[in-house]
């Protein structure tokens, strides 16, 4: 296990409590500039390829040990489809690697898994389409550099998976990091509340990008906008449920969707239903009073286990369908298990009493317009191990990007939009003035990150090859069914 960074929650590798905030803008800016002496911008460029890393694959096995055993082969199958799907499932491996890289020590609320596939389109509470970060399972206080490095590497790896030329991938990465740097400087010069309320309007942003490229339409991102406009609880209900005797029941589509009445391994389904109701009762208590009022207008119908994502496969996730005024007024809620953030073993434990609350509070402070029904819950099953969950609407105008068919233009535009969101999250939760002044006005950091992303993409390719070998020889179980 020589390549693994050894740490504990009590003795983290990175101490995020050492940063001393400064009172004036001038002092904050000078502190950022001074950091360039301790951590020169070019030091972020370096990553040395470590071949045959069987030991880091052990981190995936460690995660799988606490997941639903029947779903572990599906997790590995989804990760095995490409070097990019593998990267999506290896946030813990990259966190382990990033713990060896230089940091300035300026803390932010890290996303923790800020790859390009974890950004998307959804409705704000005012029913406007916005683009923002949409996955917060790993969020906790940590170094801002780790988020931008994961994002930059994901742009390079995604470009390679789409068979773009090396120069095109490098261009997209550099455009992403430059956007992060420039937007961070813009936020650092805004009044705080103006910055806090700022948001990225999807269609206006695409209009601007297309005007920059002589009106060439970004078909991939435009298609995601159209898809988002049609995705809501009513459509989710039509796809996932059927009406039986005046009640909505989930369809059986194993392994992706399994109604609780069909789940194996549960001796007493009535007890399972009782635990689901306990989850809802505790979830209700996490909501503000006005949100509770909204929830109380809906009546419960049914629950199913639903497989979600790539890296999340195997964690426990449930979907429940409720109705309001009548059966044609559905609400679909997702309850997803929240476990320890992949960053915590390197930066220390978070301040919240449960991981569900960590995810929810992290999302609220990072995201511009959080779901009004976002909350958390927990319960203790018969094995005595308390499980934390967070709850949100399943489809709320959610439009995922078709990242398997990106051109250079669509990859670059998407990367720039992700960079805006990441800079905004870090400016809301960290010292934007210090970070902006550390990054400076030249492209030194952009070039360094382009080099890092290229080198780390090579590392990901090497790790993916080892992963595939372990599947081929039967060491790791892999199955679509």
CSV table of C-alpha atoms in Angstrom, one decimal:
chain,number,residue,atom,x,y,z
A,1,UNK,CA,0.0,0.0,0.0
A,2,UNK,CA,3.0,2.3,-0.6
A,3,UNK,CA,1.1,4.8,-2.7
A,4,UNK,CA,-1.6,5.5,-0.2
A,5,UNK,CA,-1.5,8.6,2.0
A,6,UNK,CA,-1.9,7.4,5.6
A,7,UNK,CA,-4.0,9.6,7.8
A,8,UNK,CA,-6.9,9.6,10.3
A,9,UNK,CA,-9.7,12.0,11.0
A,10,UNK,CA,-7.8,13.1,14.1
A,11,UNK,CA,-4.5,13.6,12.3
A,12,UNK,CA,-5.4,14.9,8.8
A,13,UNK,CA,-2.8,15.3,6.1
A,14,UNK,CA,-4.0,18.9,5.4
A,15,UNK,CA,-4.8,21.2,8.3
A,16,UNK,CA,-7.5,23.5,7.1
A,17,UNK,CA,-7.7,25.5,10.3
A,18,UNK,CA,-4.4,27.3,10.0
A,19,UNK,CA,-5.6,30.0,7.6
A,20,UNK,CA,-6.0,33.3,9.4
A,21,UNK,CA,-8.5,35.6,7.8
A,22,UNK,CA,-7.6,39.3,7.2
A,23,UNK,CA,-9.9,42.2,7.8
A,24,UNK,CA,-9.2,44.5,4.9
A,25,UNK,CA,-9.3,43.9,1.2
A,26,UNK,CA,-5.7,45.1,0.9
A,27,UNK,CA,-4.4,42.7,3.6
A,28,UNK,CA,-6.3,39.8,1.9
A,29,UNK,CA,-4.8,40.6,-1.4
A,30,UNK,CA,-1.3,40.9,-0.1
A,31,UNK,CA,-1.7,37.6,1.7
A,32,UNK,CA,-2.6,35.9,-1.6
A,33,UNK,CA,0.4,37.5,-3.4
A,34,UNK,CA,2.8,36.3,-0.6
A,35,UNK,CA,1.6,32.8,-0.9
A,36,UNK,CA,3.2,32.6,-4.4
A,37,UNK,CA,6.5,32.6,-2.7
A,38,UNK,CA,5.6,29.6,-0.5
A,39,UNK,CA,3.6,27.8,-3.2
A,40,UNK,CA,4.8,29.0,-6.7
A,41,UNK,CA,2.1,28.8,-9.3
A,42,UNK,CA,4.2,26.4,-11.5
A,43,UNK,CA,4.3,23.8,-8.7
A,44,UNK,CA,0.7,22.9,-9.5
A,45,UNK,CA,1.8,21.6,-12.8
A,46,UNK,CA,3.6,18.5,-11.6
A,47,UNK,CA,2.2,15.0,-11.4
A,48,UNK,CA,4.5,12.0,-11.9
A,49,UNK,CA,3.0,8.8,-13.4
A,50,UNK,CA,3.0,5.9,-11.0
A,51,UNK,CA,2.4,2.6,-13.0
A,52,UNK,CA,0.7,-0.6,-11.9
A,53,UNK,CA,-1.1,0.9,-9.0
A,54,UNK,CA,-2.9,-2.2,-7.7
A,55,UNK,CA,-2.8,-0.6,-4.2
A,56,UNK,CA,-5.1,2.4,-5.1
A,57,UNK,CA,-7.6,0.1,-6.7
A,58,UNK,CA,-7.9,-1.3,-3.1
A,59,UNK,CA,-9.6,2.0,-2.2
A,60,UNK,CA,-12.5,1.1,-4.5
A,61,UNK,CA,-12.7,-2.3,-2.8
A,62,UNK,CA,-12.7,-0.5,0.6
A,63,UNK,CA,-15.7,1.6,-0.5
A,64,UNK,CA,-17.5,-1.4,-1.9
A,65,UNK,CA,-17.3,-3.3,1.4
A,66,UNK,CA,-20.0,-1.0,2.9
A,67,UNK,CA,-22.3,-1.0,-0.1
A,68,UNK,CA,-25.2,-3.2,-1.2
A,69,UNK,CA,-23.3,-6.4,-2.2
A,70,UNK,CA,-25.6,-7.2,-5.1
A,71,UNK,CA,-24.9,-3.9,-6.7
A,72,UNK,CA,-21.1,-3.9,-6.5
A,73,UNK,CA,-20.7,-5.8,-9.9
A,74,UNK,CA,-23.0,-3.2,-11.5
A,75,UNK,CA,-20.9,-0.4,-10.1
A,76,UNK,CA,-17.7,-1.9,-11.6
A,77,UNK,CA,-19.5,-2.5,-14.9
A,78,UNK,CA,-20.5,1.1,-15.2
A,79,UNK,CA,-17.0,2.2,-14.3
A,80,UNK,CA,-15.5,-0.1,-16.9
A,81,UNK,CA,-17.2,1.5,-19.9
A,82,UNK,CA,-14.5,4.1,-20.5
A,83,UNK,CA,-11.6,5.9,-18.9
A,84,UNK,CA,-14.0,8.7,-18.2
A,85,UNK,CA,-16.6,6.6,-16.4
A,86,UNK,CA,-13.7,5.0,-14.4
A,87,UNK,CA,-12.6,8.5,-13.4
A,88,UNK,CA,-16.1,9.4,-12.3
A,89,UNK,CA,-16.0,6.5,-9.8
A,90,UNK,CA,-12.6,7.2,-8.4
A,91,UNK,CA,-13.0,10.4,-6.4
A,92,UNK,CA,-11.4,8.7,-3.4
A,93,UNK,CA,-8.3,7.6,-5.5
A,94,UNK,CA,-7.9,11.2,-6.7
A,95,UNK,CA,-8.3,12.6,-3.2
A,96,UNK,CA,-5.6,10.3,-2.1
A,97,UNK,CA,-3.4,11.6,-4.9
A,98,UNK,CA,-4.2,15.2,-4.3
A,99,UNK,CA,-3.2,14.9,-0.7
A,100,UNK,CA,0.4,14.7,-1.9
A,101,UNK,CA,0.2,17.9,-4.0
A,102,UNK,CA,0.9,21.5,-2.8
A,103,UNK,CA,-1.8,23.7,-1.4
A,104,UNK,CA,-2.0,27.3,-0.3
A,105,UNK,CA,-4.1,26.5,2.8
A,106,UNK,CA,-7.0,28.8,1.9
A,107,UNK,CA,-10.1,26.8,2.8
A,108,UNK,CA,-13.4,26.7,0.9
A,109,UNK,CA,-16.4,24.5,1.0
A,110,UNK,CA,-15.1,22.0,-1.4
A,111,UNK,CA,-17.4,20.2,-3.8
A,112,UNK,CA,-15.1,17.2,-3.4
A,113,UNK,CA,-16.1,15.6,-6.7
A,114,UNK,CA,-16.1,18.5,-9.1
A,115,UNK,CA,-15.8,16.6,-12.4
A,116,UNK,CA,-17.4,17.9,-15.5
A,117,UNK,CA,-20.3,15.4,-15.3
A,118,UNK,CA,-21.4,16.7,-11.9
A,119,UNK,CA,-22.7,20.0,-13.2
A,120,UNK,CA,-26.0,20.4,-14.9
A,121,UNK,CA,-29.3,22.3,-15.5
A,122,UNK,CA,-32.2,22.5,-13.2
A,123,UNK,CA,-35.1,24.8,-12.1
A,124,UNK,CA,-34.6,27.4,-9.5
A,125,UNK,CA,-37.5,27.9,-7.0
A,126,UNK,CA,-38.7,30.7,-9.2
A,127,UNK,CA,-38.8,28.1,-12.1
A,128,UNK,CA,-35.9,29.6,-14.1
A,129,UNK,CA,-33.4,27.3,-15.6
A,130,UNK,CA,-30.0,27.7,-14.1
A,131,UNK,CA,-26.7,25.9,-14.5
A,132,UNK,CA,-24.8,24.8,-11.4
A,133,UNK,CA,-23.1,22.1,-9.5
A,134,UNK,CA,-25.5,19.2,-8.9
A,135,UNK,CA,-23.6,16.6,-6.8
A,136,UNK,CA,-22.6,17.2,-3.3
A,137,UNK,CA,-22.0,13.7,-1.8
A,138,UNK,CA,-18.4,14.6,-1.1
A,139,UNK,CA,-18.6,18.2,0.0
A,140,UNK,CA,-16.7,19.4,3.1
A,141,UNK,CA,-14.2,22.1,4.0
A,142,UNK,CA,-11.0,21.6,2.1
A,143,UNK,CA,-8.4,23.2,-0.3
A,144,UNK,CA,-9.8,25.0,-3.3
A,145,UNK,CA,-7.0,23.6,-5.4
A,146,UNK,CA,-8.4,20.1,-5.2
A,147,UNK,CA,-11.7,21.1,-6.8
A,148,UNK,CA,-10.1,22.9,-9.8
A,149,UNK,CA,-7.6,20.1,-10.3
A,150,UNK,CA,-10.4,17.5,-10.4
A,151,UNK,CA,-12.4,19.7,-12.8
A,152,UNK,CA,-9.4,20.3,-15.1
A,153,UNK,CA,-8.4,16.7,-15.2
A,154,UNK,CA,-12.0,15.7,-16.0
A,155,UNK,CA,-12.1,18.1,-19.0
A,156,UNK,CA,-8.9,16.5,-20.4
A,157,UNK,CA,-10.2,12.9,-19.8
A,158,UNK,CA,-13.6,13.7,-21.2
A,159,UNK,CA,-12.0,15.2,-24.3
A,160,UNK,CA,-9.9,12.1,-24.8
A,161,UNK,CA,-13.0,9.9,-24.4
A,162,UNK,CA,-14.7,11.9,-27.1
A,163,UNK,CA,-11.6,11.3,-29.3
A,164,UNK,CA,-10.7,15.0,-29.6
A,165,UNK,CA,-7.2,15.9,-30.7
A,166,UNK,CA,-4.7,16.5,-27.9
A,167,UNK,CA,-4.5,20.2,-28.8
A,168,UNK,CA,-8.3,20.5,-28.6
A,169,UNK,CA,-8.3,18.9,-25.1
A,170,UNK,CA,-5.6,21.2,-24.0
A,171,UNK,CA,-7.4,24.2,-25.3
A,172,UNK,CA,-10.6,23.2,-23.4
A,173,UNK,CA,-8.6,22.7,-20.2
A,174,UNK,CA,-6.8,26.0,-20.5
A,175,UNK,CA,-10.1,27.8,-21.3
A,176,UNK,CA,-11.7,26.2,-18.2
A,177,UNK,CA,-8.9,27.3,-15.8
A,178,UNK,CA,-8.7,30.7,-17.3
A,179,UNK,CA,-12.4,31.2,-16.8
A,180,UNK,CA,-12.1,30.0,-13.1
A,181,UNK,CA,-9.2,32.5,-12.6
A,182,UNK,CA,-11.0,35.4,-14.3
A,183,UNK,CA,-14.4,34.8,-12.6
A,184,UNK,CA,-12.7,34.5,-9.2
A,185,UNK,CA,-11.2,38.0,-9.8
A,186,UNK,CA,-14.6,39.3,-10.9
A,187,UNK,CA,-16.3,37.9,-7.7
A,188,UNK,CA,-13.5,39.3,-5.5
A,189,UNK,CA,-14.3,42.8,-6.8
A,190,UNK,CA,-18.1,42.5,-6.2
A,191,UNK,CA,-20.0,43.5,-3.1
A,192,UNK,CA,-20.6,40.3,-1.2
A,193,UNK,CA,-24.4,40.1,-1.5
A,194,UNK,CA,-24.2,40.9,-5.2
A,195,UNK,CA,-21.8,38.1,-5.6
A,196,UNK,CA,-23.9,35.7,-3.4
A,197,UNK,CA,-27.0,36.2,-5.4
A,198,UNK,CA,-25.3,36.0,-8.8
A,199,UNK,CA,-26.3,33.0,-10.9
A,200,UNK,CA,-25.7,31.5,-14.3
A,201,UNK,CA,-28.7,31.8,-16.6
A,202,UNK,CA,-28.3,28.9,-19.0
A,203,UNK,CA,-29.9,30.3,-22.2
A,204,UNK,CA,-28.4,33.8,-21.8
A,205,UNK,CA,-24.9,32.2,-21.4
A,206,UNK,CA,-25.3,30.0,-24.4
A,207,UNK,CA,-26.5,33.1,-26.5
A,208,UNK,CA,-23.2,34.8,-25.4
A,209,UNK,CA,-21.0,31.8,-26.2
A,210,UNK,CA,-22.6,31.4,-29.6
A,211,UNK,CA,-22.2,35.1,-30.4
A,212,UNK,CA,-18.4,34.6,-29.7
A,213,UNK,CA,-18.3,31.8,-32.2
A,214,UNK,CA,-20.0,33.6,-35.1
A,215,UNK,CA,-23.4,32.2,-34.2
A,216,UNK,CA,-22.5,28.5,-34.3
A,217,UNK,CA,-25.2,26.8,-32.4
A,218,UNK,CA,-24.1,24.6,-29.5
A,219,UNK,CA,-26.4,21.7,-30.2
A,220,UNK,CA,-25.3,19.5,-27.3
A,221,UNK,CA,-26.0,22.1,-24.6
A,222,UNK,CA,-29.1,23.4,-26.3
A,223,UNK,CA,-30.5,19.8,-26.3
A,224,UNK,CA,-29.8,19.6,-22.6
A,225,UNK,CA,-31.9,22.8,-22.1
A,226,UNK,CA,-34.8,21.4,-24.0
A,227,UNK,CA,-34.6,18.1,-22.1
A,228,UNK,CA,-34.5,20.0,-18.7
A,229,UNK,CA,-37.7,21.9,-19.6
A,230,UNK,CA,-39.6,18.6,-19.9
A,231,UNK,CA,-38.2,16.8,-16.8
A,232,UNK,CA,-40.3,17.1,-13.7
A,233,UNK,CA,-42.1,14.8,-11.2
A,234,UNK,CA,-45.0,14.3,-13.6
A,235,UNK,CA,-42.8,12.9,-16.3
A,236,UNK,CA,-40.8,10.8,-13.7
A,237,UNK,CA,-44.0,9.4,-12.5
A,238,UNK,CA,-45.1,8.5,-16.0
A,239,UNK,CA,-41.9,6.7,-16.6
A,240,UNK,CA,-41.3,4.9,-13.3
A,241,UNK,CA,-44.8,4.1,-12.0
A,242,UNK,CA,-48.1,2.6,-13.0
A,243,UNK,CA,-51.6,3.2,-11.5
A,244,UNK,CA,-53.1,0.2,-9.7
A,245,UNK,CA,-56.5,0.5,-7.9
A,246,UNK,CA,-56.2,4.3,-7.7
A,247,UNK,CA,-52.7,4.3,-6.3
A,248,UNK,CA,-49.3,4.8,-7.9
A,249,UNK,CA,-46.9,1.8,-7.8
A,250,UNK,CA,-43.4,1.6,-9.0
A,251,UNK,CA,-42.6,-0.5,-12.0
A,252,UNK,CA,-40.2,-3.4,-11.7
A,253,UNK,CA,-37.0,-2.7,-13.8
A,254,UNK,CA,-34.2,-4.5,-12.0
A,255,UNK,CA,-31.5,-3.8,-11.1
A,256,UNK,CA,-32.0,-0.1,-11.8
A,257,UNK,CA,-35.5,0.1,-10.1
A,258,UNK,CA,-36.9,-2.5,-7.7
A,259,UNK,CA,-40.2,-1.8,-5.7
A,260,UNK,CA,-39.8,-2.5,-2.0
A,261,UNK,CA,-42.3,-5.3,-2.4
A,262,UNK,CA,-39.8,-7.2,-4.6
A,263,UNK,CA,-36.6,-6.6,-2.6
A,264,UNK,CA,-34.7,-9.7,-1.6
A,265,UNK,CA,-32.9,-10.0,1.7
A,266,UNK,CA,-35.7,-8.4,3.8
A,267,UNK,CA,-37.5,-10.9,6.0
A,268,UNK,CA,-40.2,-8.4,7.0
A,269,UNK,CA,-41.4,-6.0,4.3
A,270,UNK,CA,-43.8,-4.3,6.7
A,271,UNK,CA,-40.8,-3.4,9.0
A,272,UNK,CA,-39.0,-2.0,5.9
A,273,UNK,CA,-42.1,0.1,5.1
A,274,UNK,CA,-42.1,1.3,8.7
A,275,UNK,CA,-38.5,2.3,8.4
A,276,UNK,CA,-39.2,4.3,5.2
A,277,UNK,CA,-42.0,6.1,7.1
A,278,UNK,CA,-39.5,6.8,9.9
A,279,UNK,CA,-37.1,8.3,7.4
A,280,UNK,CA,-39.9,10.6,6.1
A,281,UNK,CA,-40.8,11.7,9.7
A,282,UNK,CA,-37.2,12.6,10.5
A,283,UNK,CA,-36.8,14.3,7.1
A,284,UNK,CA,-39.8,16.5,7.8
A,285,UNK,CA,-38.1,17.8,11.0
A,286,UNK,CA,-35.1,19.0,8.9
A,287,UNK,CA,-37.2,21.3,6.8
A,288,UNK,CA,-38.1,25.0,7.5
A,289,UNK,CA,-41.7,25.5,8.5
A,290,UNK,CA,-42.9,26.7,5.1
A,291,UNK,CA,-41.3,23.7,3.4
A,292,UNK,CA,-43.1,21.4,5.9
A,293,UNK,CA,-46.3,23.0,4.9
A,294,UNK,CA,-45.6,22.2,1.2
A,295,UNK,CA,-44.7,18.6,2.1
A,296,UNK,CA,-47.8,18.1,4.2
A,297,UNK,CA,-50.0,18.7,1.1
A,298,UNK,CA,-48.8,15.4,-0.3
A,299,UNK,CA,-49.8,11.8,0.5
A,300,UNK,CA,-47.5,8.8,0.3
A,301,UNK,CA,-48.0,6.0,-2.3
A,302,UNK,CA,-45.0,3.8,-2.8
A,303,UNK,CA,-41.2,3.4,-2.6
A,304,UNK,CA,-38.5,1.6,-4.6
A,305,UNK,CA,-34.8,1.2,-4.6
A,306,UNK,CA,-33.2,3.1,-7.4
A,307,UNK,CA,-29.6,2.8,-8.7
A,308,UNK,CA,-28.1,6.2,-9.4
A,309,UNK,CA,-24.9,7.5,-11.0
A,310,UNK,CA,-21.6,5.7,-11.5
A,311,UNK,CA,-19.5,6.2,-8.4
A,312,UNK,CA,-22.6,6.1,-6.2
A,313,UNK,CA,-23.8,2.7,-7.4
A,314,UNK,CA,-24.1,0.4,-4.3
A,315,UNK,CA,-25.0,3.2,-1.9
A,316,UNK,CA,-28.5,2.9,-0.7
A,317,UNK,CA,-30.9,5.1,-2.6
A,318,UNK,CA,-34.7,5.1,-2.5
A,319,UNK,CA,-37.4,6.9,-4.5
A,320,UNK,CA,-40.8,7.6,-3.2
A,321,UNK,CA,-43.9,8.9,-5.0
A,322,UNK,CA,-46.5,11.1,-3.4
A,323,UNK,CA,-49.5,13.0,-4.7
A,324,UNK,CA,-51.0,16.3,-3.9
A,325,UNK,CA,-54.4,17.6,-5.1
A,326,UNK,CA,-55.1,14.3,-6.9
A,327,UNK,CA,-53.3,11.4,-8.6
A,328,UNK,CA,-52.4,13.7,-11.5
A,329,UNK,CA,-50.4,15.9,-9.1
A,330,UNK,CA,-47.3,13.8,-8.3
A,331,UNK,CA,-44.2,14.5,-6.3
A,332,UNK,CA,-41.1,12.2,-6.7
A,333,UNK,CA,-38.6,12.4,-3.9
A,334,UNK,CA,-35.2,10.7,-3.7
A,335,UNK,CA,-33.6,9.5,-0.5
A,336,UNK,CA,-29.9,8.9,-1.0
A,337,UNK,CA,-27.4,7.4,1.5
A,338,UNK,CA,-24.7,9.9,2.7
A,339,UNK,CA,-21.4,8.4,3.8
A,340,UNK,CA,-18.1,9.9,4.8
A,341,UNK,CA,-16.8,12.4,2.2
A,342,UNK,CA,-13.7,11.1,0.3
A,343,UNK,CA,-11.9,14.2,1.5
A,344,UNK,CA,-12.4,13.7,5.2
A,345,UNK,CA,-9.6,11.3,5.8
A,346,UNK,CA,-7.2,13.9,4.4
A,347,UNK,CA,-8.7,17.1,5.9
A,348,UNK,CA,-10.4,15.9,9.1
A,349,UNK,CA,-14.0,15.4,10.2
A,350,UNK,CA,-16.7,17.9,9.3
A,351,UNK,CA,-18.6,20.0,11.8
A,352,UNK,CA,-22.1,18.4,11.3
A,353,UNK,CA,-23.5,15.5,13.4
A,354,UNK,CA,-24.6,13.5,10.3
A,355,UNK,CA,-23.4,13.1,6.8
A,356,UNK,CA,-26.9,13.8,5.5
A,357,UNK,CA,-26.7,17.2,7.1
A,358,UNK,CA,-23.2,17.7,5.8
A,359,UNK,CA,-24.4,17.2,2.3
A,360,UNK,CA,-27.4,19.4,2.6
A,361,UNK,CA,-25.7,22.3,4.4
A,362,UNK,CA,-22.8,22.1,2.0
A,363,UNK,CA,-25.2,22.2,-1.0
A,364,UNK,CA,-27.1,25.2,0.4
A,365,UNK,CA,-23.9,27.3,0.9
A,366,UNK,CA,-22.4,26.3,-2.5
A,367,UNK,CA,-25.4,26.2,-4.8
A,368,UNK,CA,-27.1,29.4,-6.0
A,369,UNK,CA,-30.7,28.0,-5.9
A,370,UNK,CA,-31.1,24.8,-3.8
A,371,UNK,CA,-34.2,22.6,-4.0
A,372,UNK,CA,-36.9,23.9,-1.6
A,373,UNK,CA,-37.5,20.3,-0.4
A,374,UNK,CA,-33.8,19.6,0.3
A,375,UNK,CA,-33.4,18.0,3.7
A,376,UNK,CA,-31.8,15.1,5.6
A,377,UNK,CA,-32.7,12.2,7.7
A,378,UNK,CA,-31.3,9.0,9.3
A,379,UNK,CA,-32.3,5.7,10.9
A,380,UNK,CA,-30.8,2.7,12.6
A,381,UNK,CA,-31.6,-0.7,11.0
A,382,UNK,CA,-31.4,-4.0,12.7
A,383,UNK,CA,-27.6,-4.3,12.2
A,384,UNK,CA,-27.2,-1.3,14.6
A,385,UNK,CA,-25.3,0.9,12.1
A,386,UNK,CA,-27.0,4.2,11.7
A,387,UNK,CA,-27.3,5.3,8.1
A,388,UNK,CA,-27.5,8.9,7.0
A,389,UNK,CA,-29.6,10.1,4.1
A,390,UNK,CA,-30.3,13.3,2.3
A,391,UNK,CA,-33.6,14.0,0.5
A,392,UNK,CA,-34.4,16.0,-2.7
A,393,UNK,CA,-36.8,16.1,-5.6
A,394,UNK,CA,-35.8,13.4,-8.1
A,395,UNK,CA,-36.4,15.4,-11.3
A,396,UNK,CA,-36.7,19.2,-10.9
A,397,UNK,CA,-36.1,20.4,-14.4
A,398,UNK,CA,-32.9,18.4,-14.3
A,399,UNK,CA,-31.0,18.4,-17.6
A,400,UNK,CA,-27.9,16.3,-17.8
A,401,UNK,CA,-25.4,17.0,-20.5
A,402,UNK,CA,-24.6,14.4,-23.2
A,403,UNK,CA,-20.9,14.3,-22.3
A,404,UNK,CA,-20.3,11.2,-24.6
A,405,UNK,CA,-20.7,13.3,-27.8
A,406,UNK,CA,-19.0,16.6,-27.1
A,407,UNK,CA,-17.3,18.5,-29.8
A,408,UNK,CA,-14.4,20.9,-29.1
A,409,UNK,CA,-16.8,23.8,-29.0
A,410,UNK,CA,-19.3,22.1,-26.7
A,411,UNK,CA,-16.6,20.8,-24.4
A,412,UNK,CA,-15.0,24.2,-24.1
A,413,UNK,CA,-18.3,26.0,-23.5
A,414,UNK,CA,-19.3,23.4,-20.9
A,415,UNK,CA,-15.9,23.6,-19.2
A,416,UNK,CA,-16.2,27.4,-18.9
A,417,UNK,CA,-19.7,27.2,-17.4
A,418,UNK,CA,-18.5,24.7,-14.9
A,419,UNK,CA,-15.6,27.0,-14.0
A,420,UNK,CA,-18.0,29.9,-13.4
A,421,UNK,CA,-20.0,27.7,-11.0
A,422,UNK,CA,-16.9,26.4,-9.2
A,423,UNK,CA,-15.4,29.9,-8.8
A,424,UNK,CA,-18.7,31.1,-7.5
A,425,UNK,CA,-18.9,28.3,-5.0
A,426,UNK,CA,-15.4,29.1,-3.7
A,427,UNK,CA,-16.0,32.8,-3.6
A,428,UNK,CA,-19.2,32.3,-1.6
A,429,UNK,CA,-17.4,30.1,1.0
A,430,UNK,CA,-13.7,31.2,1.0
A,431,UNK,CA,-11.5,34.2,0.7
A,432,UNK,CA,-12.0,35.2,-3.0
A,433,UNK,CA,-9.6,38.2,-2.7
A,434,UNK,CA,-6.7,36.1,-1.4
A,435,UNK,CA,-7.4,33.3,-4.0
A,436,UNK,CA,-7.7,35.9,-6.9
A,437,UNK,CA,-4.5,37.6,-6.0
A,438,UNK,CA,-2.7,34.4,-5.6
A,439,UNK,CA,-3.8,33.4,-9.1
A,440,UNK,CA,-2.8,36.8,-10.5
A,441,UNK,CA,-3.5,38.2,-13.9
A,442,UNK,CA,-1.1,36.1,-16.1
A,443,UNK,CA,-1.8,32.7,-17.5
A,444,UNK,CA,0.9,31.0,-15.4
A,445,UNK,CA,-1.7,29.0,-13.4
A,446,UNK,CA,-3.7,28.1,-16.5
A,447,UNK,CA,-0.6,26.6,-18.1
A,448,UNK,CA,0.4,24.8,-15.0
A,449,UNK,CA,-3.1,23.2,-14.7
A,450,UNK,CA,-3.1,22.3,-18.3
A,451,UNK,CA,0.1,20.3,-17.7
A,452,UNK,CA,-1.3,18.7,-14.5
A,453,UNK,CA,-4.5,17.7,-16.3
A,454,UNK,CA,-2.5,16.1,-19.1
A,455,UNK,CA,-0.3,14.2,-16.7
A,456,UNK,CA,-3.2,13.1,-14.4
A,457,UNK,CA,-5.2,11.9,-17.4
A,458,UNK,CA,-2.2,9.6,-18.3
A,459,UNK,CA,-2.4,8.4,-14.7
A,460,UNK,CA,-6.1,7.7,-15.0
A,461,UNK,CA,-5.5,5.7,-18.2
A,462,UNK,CA,-2.9,3.7,-16.4
A,463,UNK,CA,-5.2,3.0,-13.4
A,464,UNK,CA,-8.0,2.2,-15.8
A,465,UNK,CA,-5.9,-0.4,-17.5
A,466,UNK,CA,-5.1,-2.0,-14.1
A,467,UNK,CA,-8.8,-1.9,-13.2
A,468,UNK,CA,-9.8,-3.7,-16.4
A,469,UNK,CA,-7.1,-6.3,-15.9
A,470,UNK,CA,-8.5,-7.1,-12.4
A,471,UNK,CA,-12.0,-7.4,-13.9
A,472,UNK,CA,-10.6,-9.7,-16.7
A,473,UNK,CA,-8.9,-12.1,-14.3
A,474,UNK,CA,-12.0,-12.2,-12.0
A,475,UNK,CA,-10.5,-10.3,-9.1
A,476,UNK,CA,-13.2,-7.7,-9.3
A,477,UNK,CA,-16.8,-8.8,-10.0
A,478,UNK,CA,-18.4,-7.1,-13.0
A,479,UNK,CA,-21.9,-7.5,-14.3
A,480,UNK,CA,-24.6,-5.4,-16.0
A,481,UNK,CA,-27.4,-7.4,-14.4
